[in-house]
mmCIF file of C-alpha atoms and ligand atoms in Angstrom:
data_model
loop_
_atom_site.group_PDB
_atom_site.id
_atom_site.type_symbol
_atom_site.label_atom_id
_atom_site.label_comp_id
_atom_site.label_asym_id
_atom_site.label_seq_id
_atom_site.Cartn_x
_atom_site.Cartn_y
_atom_site.Cartn_z
ATOM 1 C CA MET A 1 16.969 102.735 93.034
ATOM 2 C CA LYS A 2 17.938 106.146 93.260
ATOM 3 C CA ARG A 3 17.813 109.310 90.997
ATOM 4 C CA ALA A 4 20.777 110.095 89.321
ATOM 5 C CA GLN A 5 21.926 114.055 90.441
ATOM 6 C CA ALA A 6 24.210 116.023 89.066
ATOM 7 C CA PHE A 7 27.165 117.100 90.185
ATOM 8 C CA GLY A 8 31.328 116.701 89.621
ATOM 9 C CA ARG A 9 33.080 116.163 86.349
ATOM 10 C CA SER A 10 32.496 112.884 86.146
ATOM 11 C CA LEU A 11 29.172 112.234 85.264
ATOM 12 C CA ALA A 12 28.767 109.735 82.210
ATOM 13 C CA ILE A 13 27.206 107.059 83.382
ATOM 14 C CA ALA A 14 24.990 108.754 85.337
ATOM 15 C CA GLN A 15 23.232 110.967 82.198
ATOM 16 C CA ASP A 16 19.602 110.191 81.591
ATOM 17 C CA LYS A 17 19.621 106.644 83.835
ATOM 18 C CA LEU A 18 18.439 105.449 86.521
ATOM 19 C CA VAL A 19 21.347 104.469 88.750
ATOM 20 C CA GLU A 20 21.001 100.965 90.515
ATOM 21 C CA ILE A 21 23.023 100.647 93.932
ATOM 22 C CA PRO A 22 24.902 97.428 94.604
ATOM 23 C CA LYS A 23 23.469 95.473 96.769
ATOM 24 C CA PRO A 24 26.308 93.458 100.079
ATOM 25 C CA ILE A 25 27.167 90.241 99.107
ATOM 26 C CA GLU A 26 24.417 88.316 101.684
ATOM 27 C CA LEU A 27 21.649 90.195 99.755
ATOM 28 C CA LEU A 28 22.336 88.543 96.363
ATOM 29 C CA SER A 29 19.365 86.376 94.613
ATOM 30 C CA GLU A 30 20.516 83.731 92.884
ATOM 31 C CA SER A 31 20.463 85.111 89.387
ATOM 32 C CA GLU A 32 22.501 88.131 90.905
ATOM 33 C CA ILE A 33 25.000 85.389 92.288
ATOM 34 C CA GLN A 34 25.302 84.452 88.617
ATOM 35 C CA ARG A 35 25.869 87.925 87.190
ATOM 36 C CA LYS A 36 28.183 88.017 89.983
ATOM 37 C CA GLN A 37 29.870 84.731 88.812
ATOM 38 C CA ILE A 38 30.404 86.331 85.241
ATOM 39 C CA ILE A 39 31.699 89.299 85.976
ATOM 40 C CA SER A 40 34.251 88.152 88.793
ATOM 41 C CA LYS A 41 35.165 85.414 85.578
ATOM 42 C CA ILE A 42 35.792 89.133 83.811
ATOM 43 C CA MET A 43 37.518 90.599 86.272
ATOM 44 C CA THR A 44 39.804 87.224 86.812
ATOM 45 C CA PHE A 45 40.826 87.360 82.804
ATOM 46 C CA THR A 46 41.667 90.759 83.211
ATOM 47 C CA LEU A 47 43.979 90.772 85.841
ATOM 48 C CA GLU A 48 45.428 87.566 84.513
ATOM 49 C CA TYR A 49 45.820 89.460 80.729
ATOM 50 C CA LEU A 50 47.386 92.511 82.447
ATOM 51 C CA THR A 51 49.756 91.227 84.257
ATOM 52 C CA TYR A 52 51.281 88.884 81.531
ATOM 53 C CA GLU A 53 51.653 91.595 79.475
ATOM 54 C CA PHE A 54 53.843 93.748 82.270
ATOM 55 C CA LEU A 55 55.555 90.748 82.904
ATOM 56 C CA LYS A 56 56.535 90.210 78.893
ATOM 57 C CA ASN A 57 57.251 93.816 78.543
ATOM 58 C CA GLU A 58 60.090 93.224 81.565
ATOM 59 C CA PHE A 59 58.327 95.243 84.207
ATOM 60 C CA GLU A 60 58.827 94.618 87.997
ATOM 61 C CA TRP A 61 56.473 93.527 90.039
ATOM 62 C CA LEU A 62 55.903 96.208 93.082
ATOM 63 C CA LEU A 63 53.822 95.022 96.220
ATOM 64 C CA PRO A 64 51.340 97.610 97.710
ATOM 65 C CA VAL A 65 51.405 99.561 100.783
ATOM 66 C CA ILE A 66 48.533 100.918 102.888
ATOM 67 C CA PHE A 67 49.631 103.341 105.528
ATOM 68 C CA SER A 68 52.662 106.218 104.859
ATOM 69 C CA LYS A 69 53.413 109.285 105.381
ATOM 70 C CA SER A 70 53.072 110.654 101.994
ATOM 71 C CA THR A 71 50.218 110.013 100.048
ATOM 72 C CA ASP A 72 48.368 111.455 96.755
ATOM 73 C CA PRO A 73 47.406 114.754 97.880
ATOM 74 C CA LEU A 74 44.387 114.315 95.209
ATOM 75 C CA TRP A 75 44.679 118.171 94.648
ATOM 76 C CA PRO A 76 44.316 120.306 92.988
ATOM 77 C CA ASP A 77 42.216 117.728 90.765
ATOM 78 C CA PRO A 78 38.917 119.146 88.801
ATOM 79 C CA GLY A 79 37.600 115.882 89.573
ATOM 80 C CA ALA A 80 38.235 115.167 93.262
ATOM 81 C CA SER A 81 35.725 115.350 95.604
ATOM 82 C CA ILE A 82 37.381 113.969 99.221
ATOM 83 C CA GLU A 83 35.053 114.082 101.862
ATOM 84 C CA LYS A 84 37.473 112.809 104.361
ATOM 85 C CA ARG A 85 41.151 111.999 104.424
ATOM 86 C CA VAL A 86 42.167 108.706 106.798
ATOM 87 C CA GLU A 87 45.037 109.496 109.273
ATOM 88 C CA VAL A 88 45.650 107.271 112.151
ATOM 89 C CA GLU A 89 48.848 107.558 114.585
ATOM 90 C CA ILE A 90 50.698 104.549 115.198
ATOM 91 C CA TYR A 91 54.168 104.321 116.813
ATOM 92 C CA GLY A 92 53.593 108.196 117.901
ATOM 93 C CA LYS A 93 53.670 109.114 114.019
ATOM 94 C CA THR A 94 50.831 110.380 111.426
ATOM 95 C CA VAL A 95 50.203 108.102 108.170
ATOM 96 C CA ARG A 96 48.086 107.929 105.866
ATOM 97 C CA ALA A 97 45.937 105.666 104.177
ATOM 98 C CA THR A 98 47.112 105.357 100.186
ATOM 99 C CA GLN A 99 44.927 107.396 98.092
ATOM 100 C CA SER A 100 47.418 106.345 95.051
ATOM 101 C CA MET A 101 50.740 105.410 95.151
ATOM 102 C CA ILE A 102 52.205 107.964 92.835
ATOM 103 C CA VAL A 103 55.008 108.816 95.541
ATOM 104 C CA HIS A 104 55.658 105.145 96.315
ATOM 105 C CA LYS A 105 56.231 105.043 92.043
ATOM 106 C CA MET A 106 58.033 107.783 91.734
ATOM 107 C CA VAL A 107 60.477 106.885 94.120
ATOM 108 C CA ALA A 108 60.731 103.133 93.624
ATOM 109 C CA CYS A 109 61.145 103.632 89.971
ATOM 110 C CA SER A 110 64.005 106.532 90.715
ATOM 111 C CA LEU A 111 65.773 104.347 92.898
ATOM 112 C CA VAL A 112 65.080 100.746 92.135
ATOM 113 C CA GLN A 113 62.662 99.518 89.546
ATOM 114 C CA PRO A 114 63.257 101.488 86.006
ATOM 115 C CA LYS A 115 59.911 99.447 85.074
ATOM 116 C CA LEU A 116 57.571 98.869 87.502
ATOM 117 C CA PHE A 117 53.601 98.050 88.068
ATOM 118 C CA VAL A 118 51.373 97.470 91.243
ATOM 119 C CA PHE A 119 47.983 96.582 92.247
ATOM 120 C CA SER A 120 47.753 99.516 94.181
ATOM 121 C CA PRO A 121 44.856 100.124 96.898
ATOM 122 C CA ASN A 122 43.312 103.395 96.931
ATOM 123 C CA VAL A 123 41.064 104.705 99.870
ATOM 124 C CA ARG A 124 39.446 107.614 98.893
ATOM 125 C CA ILE A 125 36.242 108.432 100.991
ATOM 126 C CA GLU A 126 34.054 110.139 97.907
ATOM 127 C CA LYS A 127 31.468 112.490 98.798
ATOM 128 C CA ILE A 128 27.952 110.572 99.261
ATOM 129 C CA GLU A 129 26.560 112.071 96.426
ATOM 130 C CA ARG A 130 29.153 110.106 94.466
ATOM 131 C CA ALA A 131 26.860 106.718 94.934
ATOM 132 C CA ASN A 132 24.799 107.962 92.371
ATOM 133 C CA SER A 133 27.462 108.688 89.587
ATOM 134 C CA GLY A 134 27.927 104.424 88.757
ATOM 135 C CA LEU A 135 31.572 105.381 88.634
ATOM 136 C CA HIS A 136 32.654 106.163 91.876
ATOM 137 C CA VAL A 137 33.653 103.641 95.056
ATOM 138 C CA TYR A 138 35.347 104.445 98.301
ATOM 139 C CA GLU A 139 37.812 101.632 98.015
ATOM 140 C CA PHE A 140 39.848 100.720 94.628
ATOM 141 C CA THR A 141 42.339 99.185 92.496
ATOM 142 C CA GLN A 142 44.640 100.731 90.310
ATOM 143 C CA LEU A 143 47.119 99.000 88.168
ATOM 144 C CA ASP A 144 49.500 101.559 88.185
ATOM 145 C CA PHE A 145 53.040 101.712 86.338
ATOM 146 C CA GLU A 146 55.803 104.235 85.728
ATOM 147 C CA ILE A 147 58.957 103.602 83.518
ATOM 148 C CA ARG A 148 62.072 105.984 83.712
ATOM 149 C CA ASN A 149 62.815 107.886 81.371
ATOM 150 C CA ALA A 150 60.128 107.541 79.015
ATOM 151 C CA SER A 151 57.511 109.662 76.912
ATOM 152 C CA SER A 152 54.293 110.474 77.306
ATOM 153 C CA ARG A 153 53.944 109.011 73.898
ATOM 154 C CA GLU A 154 55.655 105.327 74.609
ATOM 155 C CA VAL A 155 53.041 104.873 77.669
ATOM 156 C CA ARG A 156 50.221 105.682 75.214
ATOM 157 C CA ASN A 157 51.158 103.288 73.240
ATOM 158 C CA LEU A 158 51.870 100.748 75.154
ATOM 159 C CA VAL A 159 48.050 101.401 77.020
ATOM 160 C CA GLU A 160 46.350 101.367 73.710
ATOM 161 C CA LYS A 161 48.267 98.242 72.837
ATOM 162 C CA MET A 162 47.523 96.600 76.181
ATOM 163 C CA ILE A 163 43.261 97.557 76.089
ATOM 164 C CA SER A 164 42.851 96.318 72.478
ATOM 165 C CA GLY A 165 44.243 93.415 72.976
ATOM 166 C CA LEU A 166 42.418 93.051 76.182
ATOM 167 C CA ILE A 167 39.449 93.527 74.390
ATOM 168 C CA LYS A 168 40.588 90.632 71.653
ATOM 169 C CA SER A 169 41.396 88.194 74.153
ATOM 170 C CA VAL A 170 37.792 88.785 75.896
ATOM 171 C CA LYS A 171 36.095 88.142 72.812
ATOM 172 C CA ASN A 172 37.435 85.167 72.097
ATOM 173 C CA ASN A 173 37.792 83.693 75.631
ATOM 174 C CA LEU A 174 35.111 84.723 77.379
ATOM 175 C CA SER A 175 31.762 85.321 74.472
ATOM 176 C CA PHE A 176 29.370 83.464 76.689
ATOM 177 C CA GLU A 177 29.778 85.706 79.776
ATOM 178 C CA LEU A 178 29.750 88.696 77.145
ATOM 179 C CA SER A 179 26.430 87.690 76.054
ATOM 180 C CA PHE A 180 24.933 86.382 79.177
ATOM 181 C CA LEU A 181 25.382 90.415 79.865
ATOM 182 C CA GLY A 182 24.320 91.380 76.848
ATOM 183 C CA ARG A 183 27.834 92.655 76.040
ATOM 184 C CA ASN A 184 29.119 90.824 72.764
ATOM 185 C CA HIS A 185 28.086 93.319 69.955
ATOM 186 C CA SER A 186 28.237 96.485 72.065
ATOM 187 C CA LEU A 187 31.942 95.785 72.799
ATOM 188 C CA ALA A 188 33.983 96.305 70.086
ATOM 189 C CA ILE A 189 37.645 95.897 69.688
ATOM 190 C CA PRO A 190 39.056 99.376 69.839
ATOM 191 C CA GLU A 191 40.663 101.034 67.011
ATOM 192 C CA THR A 192 44.700 101.708 67.226
ATOM 193 C CA PRO A 193 45.742 104.823 67.438
ATOM 194 C CA PHE A 194 43.253 106.253 69.953
ATOM 195 C CA ARG A 195 42.555 109.700 68.831
ATOM 196 C CA VAL A 196 44.350 112.770 71.124
ATOM 197 C CA TYR A 197 42.227 115.342 71.863
ATOM 198 C CA ASP A 198 43.726 118.762 73.999
ATOM 199 C CA ARG A 199 41.220 119.546 76.888
ATOM 200 C CA GLU A 200 41.422 123.521 76.033
ATOM 201 C CA GLU A 201 40.351 122.235 72.413
ATOM 202 C CA LEU A 202 37.466 120.628 73.562
ATOM 203 C CA GLU A 203 36.590 123.301 76.667
ATOM 204 C CA ASN A 204 36.159 126.240 73.717
ATOM 205 C CA LYS A 205 33.869 123.461 71.615
ATOM 206 C CA TYR A 206 31.074 122.032 74.789
ATOM 207 C CA GLY A 207 31.748 124.373 77.107
ATOM 208 C CA ARG A 208 32.231 123.274 81.207
ATOM 209 C CA ASN A 209 30.413 119.711 80.539
ATOM 210 C CA TRP A 210 33.297 118.712 78.062
ATOM 211 C CA GLU A 211 33.877 115.613 79.254
ATOM 212 C CA THR A 212 30.415 114.278 79.763
ATOM 213 C CA GLN A 213 29.495 115.399 76.116
ATOM 214 C CA ILE A 214 32.450 113.278 74.822
ATOM 215 C CA THR A 215 32.673 110.273 76.322
ATOM 216 C CA PHE A 216 28.695 109.838 75.388
ATOM 217 C CA GLU A 217 29.658 110.604 71.745
ATOM 218 C CA ILE A 218 32.647 108.826 71.172
ATOM 219 C CA THR A 219 32.771 104.680 70.283
ATOM 220 C CA ASN A 220 36.540 104.348 70.506
ATOM 221 C CA PRO A 221 38.199 105.422 73.668
ATOM 222 C CA ILE A 222 39.953 108.593 73.374
ATOM 223 C CA TRP A 223 42.866 110.681 74.900
ATOM 224 C CA ILE A 224 42.615 113.964 76.302
ATOM 225 C CA THR A 225 45.879 115.847 76.943
ATOM 226 C CA ASN A 226 46.869 118.785 79.304
ATOM 227 C CA VAL A 227 44.915 118.800 82.409
ATOM 228 C CA PRO A 228 45.689 120.944 85.092
ATOM 229 C CA ARG A 229 46.550 119.489 88.316
ATOM 230 C CA GLU A 230 48.432 117.539 90.823
ATOM 231 C CA PHE A 231 51.672 118.938 91.608
ATOM 232 C CA TYR A 232 53.805 115.585 90.138
ATOM 233 C CA ASP A 233 52.658 115.641 86.270
ATOM 234 C CA PHE A 234 54.782 117.720 84.170
ATOM 235 C CA GLU A 235 53.951 121.199 83.637
ATOM 236 C CA ASP A 236 55.895 123.595 80.872
ATOM 237 C CA PHE A 237 55.721 126.700 82.467
ATOM 238 C CA GLU A 238 56.276 129.041 79.543
ATOM 239 C CA LYS A 239 53.933 127.584 77.038
ATOM 240 C CA GLY A 240 51.285 126.632 79.890
ATOM 241 C CA THR A 241 50.695 123.321 79.327
ATOM 242 C CA TRP A 242 50.708 119.983 80.735
ATOM 243 C CA ASP A 243 52.521 116.934 79.296
ATOM 244 C CA ASN A 244 49.481 114.643 80.694
ATOM 245 C CA TYR A 245 46.721 112.509 79.656
ATOM 246 C CA ASP A 246 43.738 110.409 80.704
ATOM 247 C CA LEU A 247 41.917 107.808 78.818
ATOM 248 C CA LEU A 248 38.192 108.010 78.138
ATOM 249 C CA LEU A 249 35.903 104.737 77.411
ATOM 250 C CA PRO A 250 32.690 104.913 74.999
ATOM 251 C CA LYS A 251 30.346 105.569 77.891
ATOM 252 C CA TYR A 252 31.947 105.070 81.229
ATOM 253 C CA GLY A 253 34.450 108.091 80.681
ATOM 254 C CA GLU A 254 37.923 108.217 82.587
ATOM 255 C CA VAL A 255 39.584 105.022 83.227
ATOM 256 C CA LEU A 256 43.139 105.980 83.075
ATOM 257 C CA SER A 257 45.024 109.143 84.447
ATOM 258 C CA GLY A 258 48.825 109.659 83.756
ATOM 259 C CA ALA A 259 51.882 111.762 82.639
ATOM 260 C CA ARG A 260 55.214 112.500 82.351
ATOM 261 C CA ARG A 261 56.382 113.598 85.770
ATOM 262 C CA GLU A 262 58.024 116.435 87.631
ATOM 263 C CA TRP A 263 61.774 115.500 88.836
ATOM 264 C CA GLU A 264 63.522 119.067 89.359
ATOM 265 C CA TYR A 265 63.659 119.925 92.908
ATOM 266 C CA PRO A 266 62.690 124.158 92.542
ATOM 267 C CA LYS A 267 59.759 123.541 90.006
ATOM 268 C CA LEU A 268 58.011 120.764 92.723
ATOM 269 C CA VAL A 269 58.075 123.894 95.587
ATOM 270 C CA ARG A 270 57.088 126.337 93.116
ATOM 271 C CA LYS A 271 54.076 124.376 92.122
ATOM 272 C CA MET A 272 53.403 123.137 96.004
ATOM 273 C CA GLU A 273 53.718 126.654 97.026
ATOM 274 C CA ARG A 274 51.062 127.308 94.425
ATOM 275 C CA ASP A 275 48.714 125.030 95.204
ATOM 276 C CA ASN A 276 49.245 125.058 99.052
ATOM 277 C CA ILE A 277 50.367 121.938 99.090
ATOM 278 C CA LYS A 278 52.189 121.193 102.880
ATOM 279 C CA GLN A 279 55.856 119.969 102.036
ATOM 280 C CA GLU A 280 56.306 118.573 105.258
ATOM 281 C CA ASN A 281 54.289 115.965 103.872
ATOM 282 C CA PHE A 282 56.679 115.165 100.689
ATOM 283 C CA THR A 283 59.704 115.191 102.711
ATOM 284 C CA LEU A 284 61.106 112.143 101.300
ATOM 285 C CA LEU A 285 60.367 113.167 97.492
ATOM 286 C CA LEU A 286 61.852 116.630 97.781
ATOM 287 C CA ASN A 287 64.705 115.375 99.841
ATOM 288 C CA LEU A 288 65.970 112.840 97.078
ATOM 289 C CA ALA A 289 64.583 115.810 94.291
ATOM 290 C CA LYS A 290 67.239 118.170 95.953
ATOM 291 C CA GLN A 291 69.975 115.840 95.918
ATOM 292 C CA GLY A 292 69.495 114.987 92.042
ATOM 293 C CA LYS A 293 67.858 111.474 92.930
ATOM 294 C CA LEU A 294 64.443 111.465 91.348
ATOM 295 C CA LYS A 295 64.575 110.892 87.587
ATOM 296 C CA PRO A 296 62.407 111.900 85.089
ATOM 297 C CA SER A 297 59.631 109.039 84.281
ATOM 298 C CA ALA A 298 55.951 108.350 82.934
ATOM 299 C CA GLY A 299 53.281 106.428 83.825
ATOM 300 C CA ALA A 300 50.329 105.853 84.714
ATOM 301 C CA GLY A 301 47.271 104.106 86.405
ATOM 302 C CA ILE A 302 44.198 102.116 85.198
ATOM 303 C CA GLY A 303 40.908 101.882 87.428
ATOM 304 C CA ILE A 304 39.995 98.066 87.459
ATOM 305 C CA GLU A 305 36.651 98.357 88.362
ATOM 306 C CA ARG A 306 36.086 101.093 86.025
ATOM 307 C CA LEU A 307 37.770 98.920 83.180
ATOM 308 C CA VAL A 308 35.825 95.874 84.074
ATOM 309 C CA SER A 309 32.422 97.860 84.225
ATOM 310 C CA TRP A 310 32.824 99.002 80.693
ATOM 311 C CA ILE A 311 33.861 95.636 80.007
ATOM 312 C CA ALA A 312 30.670 93.967 81.384
ATOM 313 C CA GLY A 313 28.782 96.778 80.852
ATOM 314 C CA ALA A 314 28.210 97.189 84.461
ATOM 315 C CA ARG A 315 25.447 99.530 85.709
ATOM 316 C CA HIS A 316 27.409 100.806 88.619
ATOM 317 C CA VAL A 317 31.022 100.171 89.413
ATOM 318 C CA GLY A 318 30.358 98.621 92.838
ATOM 319 C CA GLU A 319 29.037 95.425 90.534
ATOM 320 C CA THR A 320 32.695 94.839 89.894
ATOM 321 C CA GLN A 321 33.596 94.781 93.304
ATOM 322 C CA MET A 322 32.507 91.357 95.747
ATOM 323 C CA PHE A 323 32.358 93.788 98.642
ATOM 324 C CA PRO A 324 31.220 97.027 97.175
ATOM 325 C CA LYS A 325 32.364 100.018 98.587
ATOM 326 C CA ILE A 326 29.314 102.492 97.498
ATOM 327 C CA PRO A 327 30.129 105.912 98.756
ATOM 328 C CA GLY A 328 27.621 106.460 102.271
ATOM 329 C CA LEU A 329 27.331 102.961 102.514
ATOM 330 C CA VAL A 330 29.080 100.536 104.844
ATOM 331 C CA TYR A 331 28.436 97.272 104.701
ATOM 332 C CA ASP A 332 29.206 94.700 106.911
ATOM 333 C CA LEU A 333 32.187 93.460 104.496
HETATM 334 P P1 AMP B 1 43.125 109.350 89.446
HETATM 335 O O1 AMP B 1 44.061 109.617 90.292
HETATM 336 O O2 AMP B 1 42.338 110.081 90.034
HETATM 337 O O3 AMP B 1 43.428 109.718 88.194
HETATM 338 O O4 AMP B 1 42.315 107.514 89.197
HETATM 339 C C1 AMP B 1 42.926 107.181 88.238
HETATM 340 C C2 AMP B 1 42.089 106.167 87.826
HETATM 341 O O5 AMP B 1 41.428 105.355 88.929
HETATM 342 C C3 AMP B 1 41.032 106.994 87.383
HETATM 343 O O6 AMP B 1 41.071 106.843 85.933
HETATM 344 C C4 AMP B 1 39.790 105.773 87.801
HETATM 345 O O7 AMP B 1 39.563 104.734 86.380
HETATM 346 C C5 AMP B 1 40.100 105.479 89.184
HETATM 347 N N1 AMP B 1 39.481 106.248 90.366
HETATM 348 C C6 AMP B 1 39.547 107.284 90.392
HETATM 349 N N2 AMP B 1 38.374 107.494 91.087
HETATM 350 C C7 AMP B 1 37.595 106.109 91.488
HETATM 351 C C8 AMP B 1 36.502 106.029 92.464
HETATM 352 N N3 AMP B 1 36.308 106.595 93.444
HETATM 353 N N4 AMP B 1 36.100 104.719 92.197
HETATM 354 C C9 AMP B 1 36.531 103.648 90.702
HETATM 355 N N5 AMP B 1 37.763 104.338 90.374
HETATM 356 C C10 AMP B 1 38.516 105.221 90.554
HETATM 357 MG MG1 MG B 2 42.149 110.996 87.248
#
């Protein structure tokens, strides 16, 4: 057991709590194995439910990539805390481990699949202190999706329907598992529509720690819009606002980030210059934009381990992983 420390923006679960660091699989006791099995059932149910929802809504299934020349820069993002970026040389070229599949999504959605989803691997070597947030692991899976020509509202409506349908279904089908975890009463079916807050409004009300504060006040999931961050989220230069959104879960905090996307070459270049993003790492994306082949789209990425953590009432997000990837700890598997 380690004491939670204050750092970064997403502290939610660690507030006033001891965070228990998940053990490697080979050290689990019999009762810990039972808990792992129950959480694994909830994971399987969640993956099945969400996959079926995307297929029902006529999304195409994209398979993940692990190495590419372009990946998410994760910068500037107020929540980012990356200690190291994984780059390797193969066939004489430098490639990067996927930090998110945002670039691939934008390209596939523009050229081939107007509605797509992917269970995407994300490798993010988080700072060691983040082990104690209870919210961060250094490898995780995003259920990422993108829709050509969609608005933010359409994406949010779809997510609301999926999340509340999922919880309803979990409660109907996994009541033994929820009561084993002490979660059958405390996990409520979210009411839709979820409330939408502007980030600026919350900053004015709560100050710098707005995210932690609101996370512990809410009892239903909420949306936060207008968050300044990476170049690919749509920004209205005139109004000074961002057409993006995060979904926050009670006590567990951010589970999803998404946005309507930029697609116009001059805006992409201007933002990359402003943010000191190396354009040579995004050559294909920029070339497509220049040729008018990048299309307007909107989408989001759901952190699967965080979603299951919330459903299960996990003590640490690594509890939802068979092979926990805790910042600073490299287990055998
Ligand atoms: P981001 O691209 O940073 O907005 O991440 C998208 C989603 O992935 C977040 O909303 C979280 O649910 C999840 N996520 C991000 N970083 C981590 C992490 N280090 N460990 C587990 N889940 C994460
Ligand atoms: Mg985010």
